Amino acid sequence: MKKELPALFYKLLIIAATIIWGFSFVVVKDAVDAVPPAWLMGMRFVATAAILAVVFHKTLRANFDTSHLFAGVVLGVLSFLGFWIQTIGITDTTPGRNAFLTATYCVMVPFLYWIVAKRRPTVFNLVAAVMCIAGVGFVSLGGDFTFTMRWGDAMTLLSAVFFALHMVMVPVFANRRDIMTITIVQIGTSGLCGIAIGALSEPTPAFSSLGIDFWVQLGYLVIFASCLAMVFQNVAQAKIPPAQASLLLSLESVFGVAFSVLLYGEELTWMLLAGFALIFCAIVISEIFPRPKKK
């Protein structure tokens, strides 16, 4: 009989995943200087899908069919749009702002889920939405109180919409399907979308002249930020309550800012701190307070 690991172990797994993802904002910021966004996402996700397909080949072989293919393709397109637009956004903003503005998807989810599942958002969701909008406003205000939202900030917020749509659609497609099979198809689809969009709209990277720094960065994004962190999240979320998991996952934006300040040299103003604090509080309220009961 296997001994059950303590809940703290699984919580630490999620925290480890958020640290990995937080650091990835700085990694992506550097990587897009060498390779355009779509190509970067394509290379990252094709490699990730290949690794996962090898590791989980028995699961993939046992479950793959047209139903899993359709679900994975739809989720893969949504996921790609989120990551691609987010990566475009980071070219014109800081990793810290990119991290926190992306995290606003947590607040959007209940409202998009209302459309899909007809479940009305709670008053807590409304409060969180107002706080989130106020937080974005603070992030966009300059020191002289002028509105200075960058193009990259706007793109990051748009990416959050696609991440929210993806999150809403996952439980819809996961019903009576194998989630790992869907995940592999999803990641593979995202990778192929990246290669296709890159080939059509971006200059082809000079692969032979890419330095070792880029390949190390890509390796980090594939092995740590995609494969390892995803396994950490999936294992942990099966063992701890969703509210606790969601709250811990929101730390990704905090670590994103921390690494941006320490490694990228991002300057934190009082306006930014106030905006980040409001957005973080909105995420916490949206994730941990009661959800409407199913009728």
Coordinates of C-alpha atoms in Angstrom, one line a residue:
M1 CA 0.0 0.0 0.0
K2 CA 1.4 3.3 -1.1
K3 CA 1.9 6.0 1.5
E4 CA 0.0 9.2 0.7
L5 CA 2.2 12.2 0.5
P6 CA 1.2 15.3 2.6
A7 CA -0.8 18.1 1.0
L8 CA 2.2 20.4 1.5
F9 CA 4.2 18.4 -1.0
Y10 CA 1.6 19.0 -3.7
K11 CA 1.3 22.7 -2.8
L12 CA 5.1 23.0 -3.2
L13 CA 4.8 21.4 -6.6
I14 CA 2.4 24.1 -7.7
I15 CA 4.6 26.8 -6.3
A16 CA 7.6 25.3 -8.1
A17 CA 5.6 25.5 -11.3
T18 CA 4.7 29.1 -10.8
I19 CA 8.4 29.9 -10.2
I20 CA 9.3 28.2 -13.4
W21 CA 6.6 30.1 -15.3
G22 CA 7.5 33.4 -13.6
F23 CA 11.1 33.1 -14.8
S24 CA 9.9 32.2 -18.3
F25 CA 8.6 35.8 -18.8
V26 CA 12.2 37.0 -18.7
V27 CA 13.4 34.1 -20.8
V28 CA 10.8 34.8 -23.5
K29 CA 11.7 38.6 -23.4
D30 CA 15.3 37.7 -24.3
A31 CA 14.4 34.9 -26.8
V32 CA 12.2 37.1 -29.0
D33 CA 15.3 39.2 -29.7
A34 CA 16.7 36.3 -31.6
V35 CA 13.6 34.6 -33.1
P36 CA 10.2 36.2 -34.0
P37 CA 7.2 35.3 -31.8
A38 CA 5.4 32.8 -34.0
W39 CA 8.5 30.9 -34.8
L40 CA 9.5 30.8 -31.1
M41 CA 6.1 29.4 -30.1
G42 CA 6.2 26.9 -33.0
M43 CA 9.6 25.6 -32.0
R44 CA 8.7 25.5 -28.4
F45 CA 5.4 23.6 -28.7
V46 CA 6.5 21.2 -31.5
A47 CA 9.4 20.1 -29.4
T48 CA 7.2 19.8 -26.3
A49 CA 4.6 17.8 -28.1
A50 CA 7.2 15.4 -29.5
I51 CA 8.6 14.8 -26.0
L52 CA 5.2 14.2 -24.4
A53 CA 4.1 12.0 -27.3
V54 CA 7.2 9.7 -26.6
V55 CA 6.7 9.7 -22.8
F56 CA 3.0 9.1 -23.0
H57 CA 2.9 7.0 -26.3
K58 CA 0.8 4.2 -24.7
T59 CA -1.9 6.7 -23.5
L60 CA -1.9 8.4 -26.9
R61 CA -2.2 5.2 -28.8
A62 CA -5.0 3.9 -26.6
N63 CA -7.2 7.0 -26.7
F64 CA -6.5 8.9 -30.0
D65 CA -9.5 9.2 -32.2
T66 CA -11.4 11.9 -34.2
S67 CA -13.1 13.1 -31.0
H68 CA -9.7 13.7 -29.2
L69 CA -8.3 15.2 -32.4
F70 CA -11.1 17.8 -32.7
A71 CA -10.9 18.8 -29.1
G72 CA -7.1 19.1 -29.2
V73 CA -7.2 21.2 -32.4
V74 CA -9.7 23.7 -31.0
L75 CA -7.9 24.0 -27.7
G76 CA -4.6 24.2 -29.5
V77 CA -5.7 27.1 -31.7
L78 CA -7.0 29.0 -28.6
S79 CA -3.8 28.2 -26.7
F80 CA -1.6 29.3 -29.6
L81 CA -3.4 32.6 -30.1
G82 CA -3.0 33.3 -26.3
F83 CA 0.8 32.5 -26.3
W84 CA 1.5 34.1 -29.7
I85 CA -0.3 37.4 -28.9
Q86 CA 1.3 37.4 -25.4
T87 CA 4.7 37.0 -26.9
I88 CA 4.1 39.8 -29.4
G89 CA 3.0 41.9 -26.4
I90 CA 6.2 41.3 -24.5
T91 CA 8.3 42.8 -27.3
D92 CA 6.7 46.2 -26.3
T93 CA 6.4 45.9 -22.6
T94 CA 8.3 44.6 -19.6
P95 CA 8.1 41.0 -18.3
G96 CA 6.5 42.2 -15.1
R97 CA 3.7 44.1 -16.8
N98 CA 3.3 41.2 -19.2
A99 CA 2.9 38.7 -16.3
F100 CA 0.3 40.7 -14.4
L101 CA -1.8 41.7 -17.4
T102 CA -1.8 38.1 -18.6
A103 CA -3.1 37.1 -15.2
T104 CA -6.3 39.1 -15.7
Y105 CA -7.6 36.0 -17.6
C106 CA -8.5 34.6 -14.1
V107 CA -11.1 37.4 -13.7
M108 CA -12.5 37.0 -17.2
V109 CA -13.2 33.3 -16.9
P110 CA -16.5 33.5 -14.8
F111 CA -18.0 35.9 -17.4
L112 CA -17.0 33.8 -20.4
Y113 CA -18.2 30.7 -18.6
W114 CA -21.6 32.4 -18.1
I115 CA -21.9 32.6 -21.9
V116 CA -21.0 28.9 -22.3
A117 CA -22.6 27.2 -19.3
K118 CA -25.3 29.8 -18.4
R119 CA -24.0 30.0 -14.9
R120 CA -24.3 33.6 -13.6
P121 CA -21.1 35.2 -12.1
T122 CA -21.3 35.9 -8.3
V123 CA -21.1 39.3 -6.7
F124 CA -17.5 38.4 -5.8
N125 CA -16.7 38.0 -9.6
L126 CA -18.2 41.5 -10.2
V127 CA -16.1 43.0 -7.4
A128 CA -13.0 41.2 -8.8
A129 CA -13.7 42.6 -12.3
V130 CA -14.0 46.2 -11.1
M131 CA -10.8 45.8 -9.1
C132 CA -9.0 44.3 -12.0
I133 CA -10.1 47.1 -14.3
A134 CA -8.9 49.6 -11.7
G135 CA -5.6 47.7 -11.5
V136 CA -5.1 47.8 -15.2
G137 CA -5.8 51.5 -15.1
F138 CA -3.1 52.1 -12.5
V139 CA -0.6 50.0 -14.5
S140 CA -1.5 52.3 -17.5
L141 CA -1.1 55.6 -15.7
G142 CA 2.2 57.4 -15.9
G143 CA 3.8 59.3 -13.0
D144 CA 1.9 62.5 -14.2
F145 CA -1.4 60.6 -14.2
T146 CA -1.6 60.5 -18.0
F147 CA -2.8 57.3 -19.7
T148 CA 0.2 55.6 -21.2
M149 CA -0.9 52.0 -22.0
R150 CA 1.6 50.6 -24.4
W151 CA 0.7 48.7 -27.5
G152 CA 2.4 45.7 -25.9
D153 CA 0.1 46.0 -22.8
A154 CA -3.0 46.1 -25.0
M155 CA -1.8 42.9 -26.9
T156 CA -1.1 41.2 -23.5
L157 CA -4.7 42.0 -22.4
L158 CA -6.0 40.5 -25.7
S159 CA -3.9 37.4 -25.1
A160 CA -5.6 37.1 -21.7
V161 CA -9.0 36.8 -23.5
F162 CA -7.8 33.8 -25.4
F163 CA -6.3 32.2 -22.3
A164 CA -9.7 32.7 -20.6
L165 CA -11.5 31.2 -23.5
H166 CA -9.1 28.2 -23.5
M167 CA -9.7 27.7 -19.7
V168 CA -13.5 27.8 -20.2
M169 CA -13.4 25.3 -23.0
V170 CA -11.1 22.7 -21.4
P171 CA -13.8 21.2 -19.1
V172 CA -16.2 21.2 -22.0
F173 CA -13.9 19.0 -24.2
A174 CA -12.4 17.0 -21.3
N175 CA -15.7 15.4 -20.5
R176 CA -15.4 11.7 -21.3
R177 CA -12.1 12.2 -23.0
D178 CA -8.5 11.5 -21.9
I179 CA -7.0 14.8 -20.9
M180 CA -3.4 13.8 -21.6
T181 CA -4.2 12.8 -25.2
I182 CA -6.1 16.1 -25.7
T183 CA -3.1 18.0 -24.2
I184 CA -0.6 16.4 -26.5
V185 CA -2.8 17.1 -29.6
Q186 CA -3.4 20.7 -28.3
I187 CA 0.4 21.4 -27.9
G188 CA 1.2 19.9 -31.2
T189 CA -1.5 22.0 -32.9
S190 CA -0.1 25.1 -31.2
G191 CA 3.3 24.3 -32.5
L192 CA 2.1 23.7 -36.1
C193 CA 0.2 27.0 -36.0
G194 CA 3.3 28.8 -34.9
I195 CA 5.4 27.3 -37.7
A196 CA 2.7 28.1 -40.3
I197 CA 2.1 31.7 -39.1
G198 CA 5.9 32.2 -38.8
A199 CA 6.5 30.9 -42.4
L200 CA 3.7 33.1 -43.8
S201 CA 4.2 36.4 -41.9
E202 CA 7.7 36.5 -40.2
P203 CA 11.3 36.3 -41.5
T204 CA 12.7 32.8 -41.3
P205 CA 15.2 32.7 -38.4
A206 CA 18.9 32.1 -39.4
F207 CA 19.1 28.9 -37.4
S208 CA 22.8 28.4 -38.1
S209 CA 23.7 31.7 -36.6
L210 CA 21.6 31.4 -33.4
G211 CA 23.9 31.5 -30.4
I212 CA 24.0 29.0 -27.5
D213 CA 22.1 31.5 -25.3
F214 CA 19.0 31.1 -27.5
W215 CA 19.1 27.3 -27.5
V216 CA 19.5 27.3 -23.7
Q217 CA 16.5 29.6 -23.5
L218 CA 14.4 27.3 -25.8
G219 CA 15.5 24.3 -23.8
Y220 CA 14.2 26.0 -20.6
L221 CA 10.9 26.8 -22.3
V222 CA 10.4 23.3 -23.6
I223 CA 11.7 21.1 -20.7
F224 CA 10.9 23.2 -17.7
A225 CA 8.2 25.7 -18.6
S226 CA 6.2 23.3 -20.8
C227 CA 6.9 19.7 -19.9
L228 CA 7.9 19.7 -16.2
A229 CA 5.7 22.5 -14.9
M230 CA 2.7 21.1 -16.7
V231 CA 3.3 17.7 -15.0
F232 CA 3.7 19.4 -11.6
Q233 CA 0.4 21.2 -12.1
N234 CA -1.5 18.2 -13.2
V235 CA -0.2 16.0 -10.4
A236 CA -0.8 18.6 -7.7
Q237 CA -4.3 19.7 -8.9
A238 CA -5.5 16.1 -8.6
K239 CA -4.6 16.1 -4.9
I240 CA -5.5 19.5 -3.5
P241 CA -8.8 21.6 -3.6
P242 CA -9.3 23.7 -6.7
A243 CA -9.5 26.9 -4.7
Q244 CA -6.2 26.4 -3.1
A245 CA -4.6 25.4 -6.4
S246 CA -6.0 28.4 -8.2
L247 CA -4.7 30.7 -5.5
L248 CA -1.2 29.2 -5.6
L249 CA -1.2 29.4 -9.4
S250 CA -1.8 33.1 -9.2
L251 CA 1.7 33.5 -7.7
E252 CA 3.0 33.1 -11.3
S253 CA 2.4 36.9 -11.8
V254 CA 4.2 37.7 -8.6
F255 CA 7.2 35.7 -9.5
G256 CA 7.1 37.2 -13.0
V257 CA 7.5 40.7 -11.5
A258 CA 10.1 39.6 -9.1
F259 CA 12.3 38.1 -11.8
S260 CA 11.7 41.1 -14.0
V261 CA 12.9 43.4 -11.3
L262 CA 15.9 41.3 -10.4
L263 CA 17.1 40.2 -13.8
Y264 CA 15.6 42.5 -16.3
G265 CA 16.0 45.7 -14.3
E266 CA 12.3 46.7 -14.4
E267 CA 11.6 49.8 -12.4
L268 CA 8.6 49.6 -10.0
T269 CA 6.7 52.8 -9.5
W270 CA 4.0 53.4 -6.9
M271 CA 1.5 53.4 -9.7
L272 CA 2.7 50.0 -10.9
L273 CA 2.7 48.5 -7.4
A274 CA -0.8 49.8 -6.8
G275 CA -2.0 48.3 -10.1
F276 CA -0.3 45.0 -9.5
A277 CA -1.7 44.8 -6.0
L278 CA -5.3 45.5 -7.2
I279 CA -5.0 42.9 -10.0
F280 CA -3.6 40.3 -7.6
C281 CA -6.4 40.9 -5.1
A282 CA -8.9 40.6 -7.9
I283 CA -7.4 37.2 -8.9
V284 CA -7.6 36.0 -5.3
I285 CA -11.2 37.2 -4.8
S286 CA -12.2 35.6 -8.1
E287 CA -10.6 32.3 -7.3
I288 CA -11.3 31.6 -3.7
F289 CA -14.7 33.0 -3.0
P290 CA -17.9 30.9 -3.5
R291 CA -19.0 30.0 -7.0
P292 CA -22.7 29.8 -8.0
K293 CA -24.2 26.4 -7.3
K294 CA -25.4 24.3 -10.2
K295 CA -29.2 24.2 -10.5

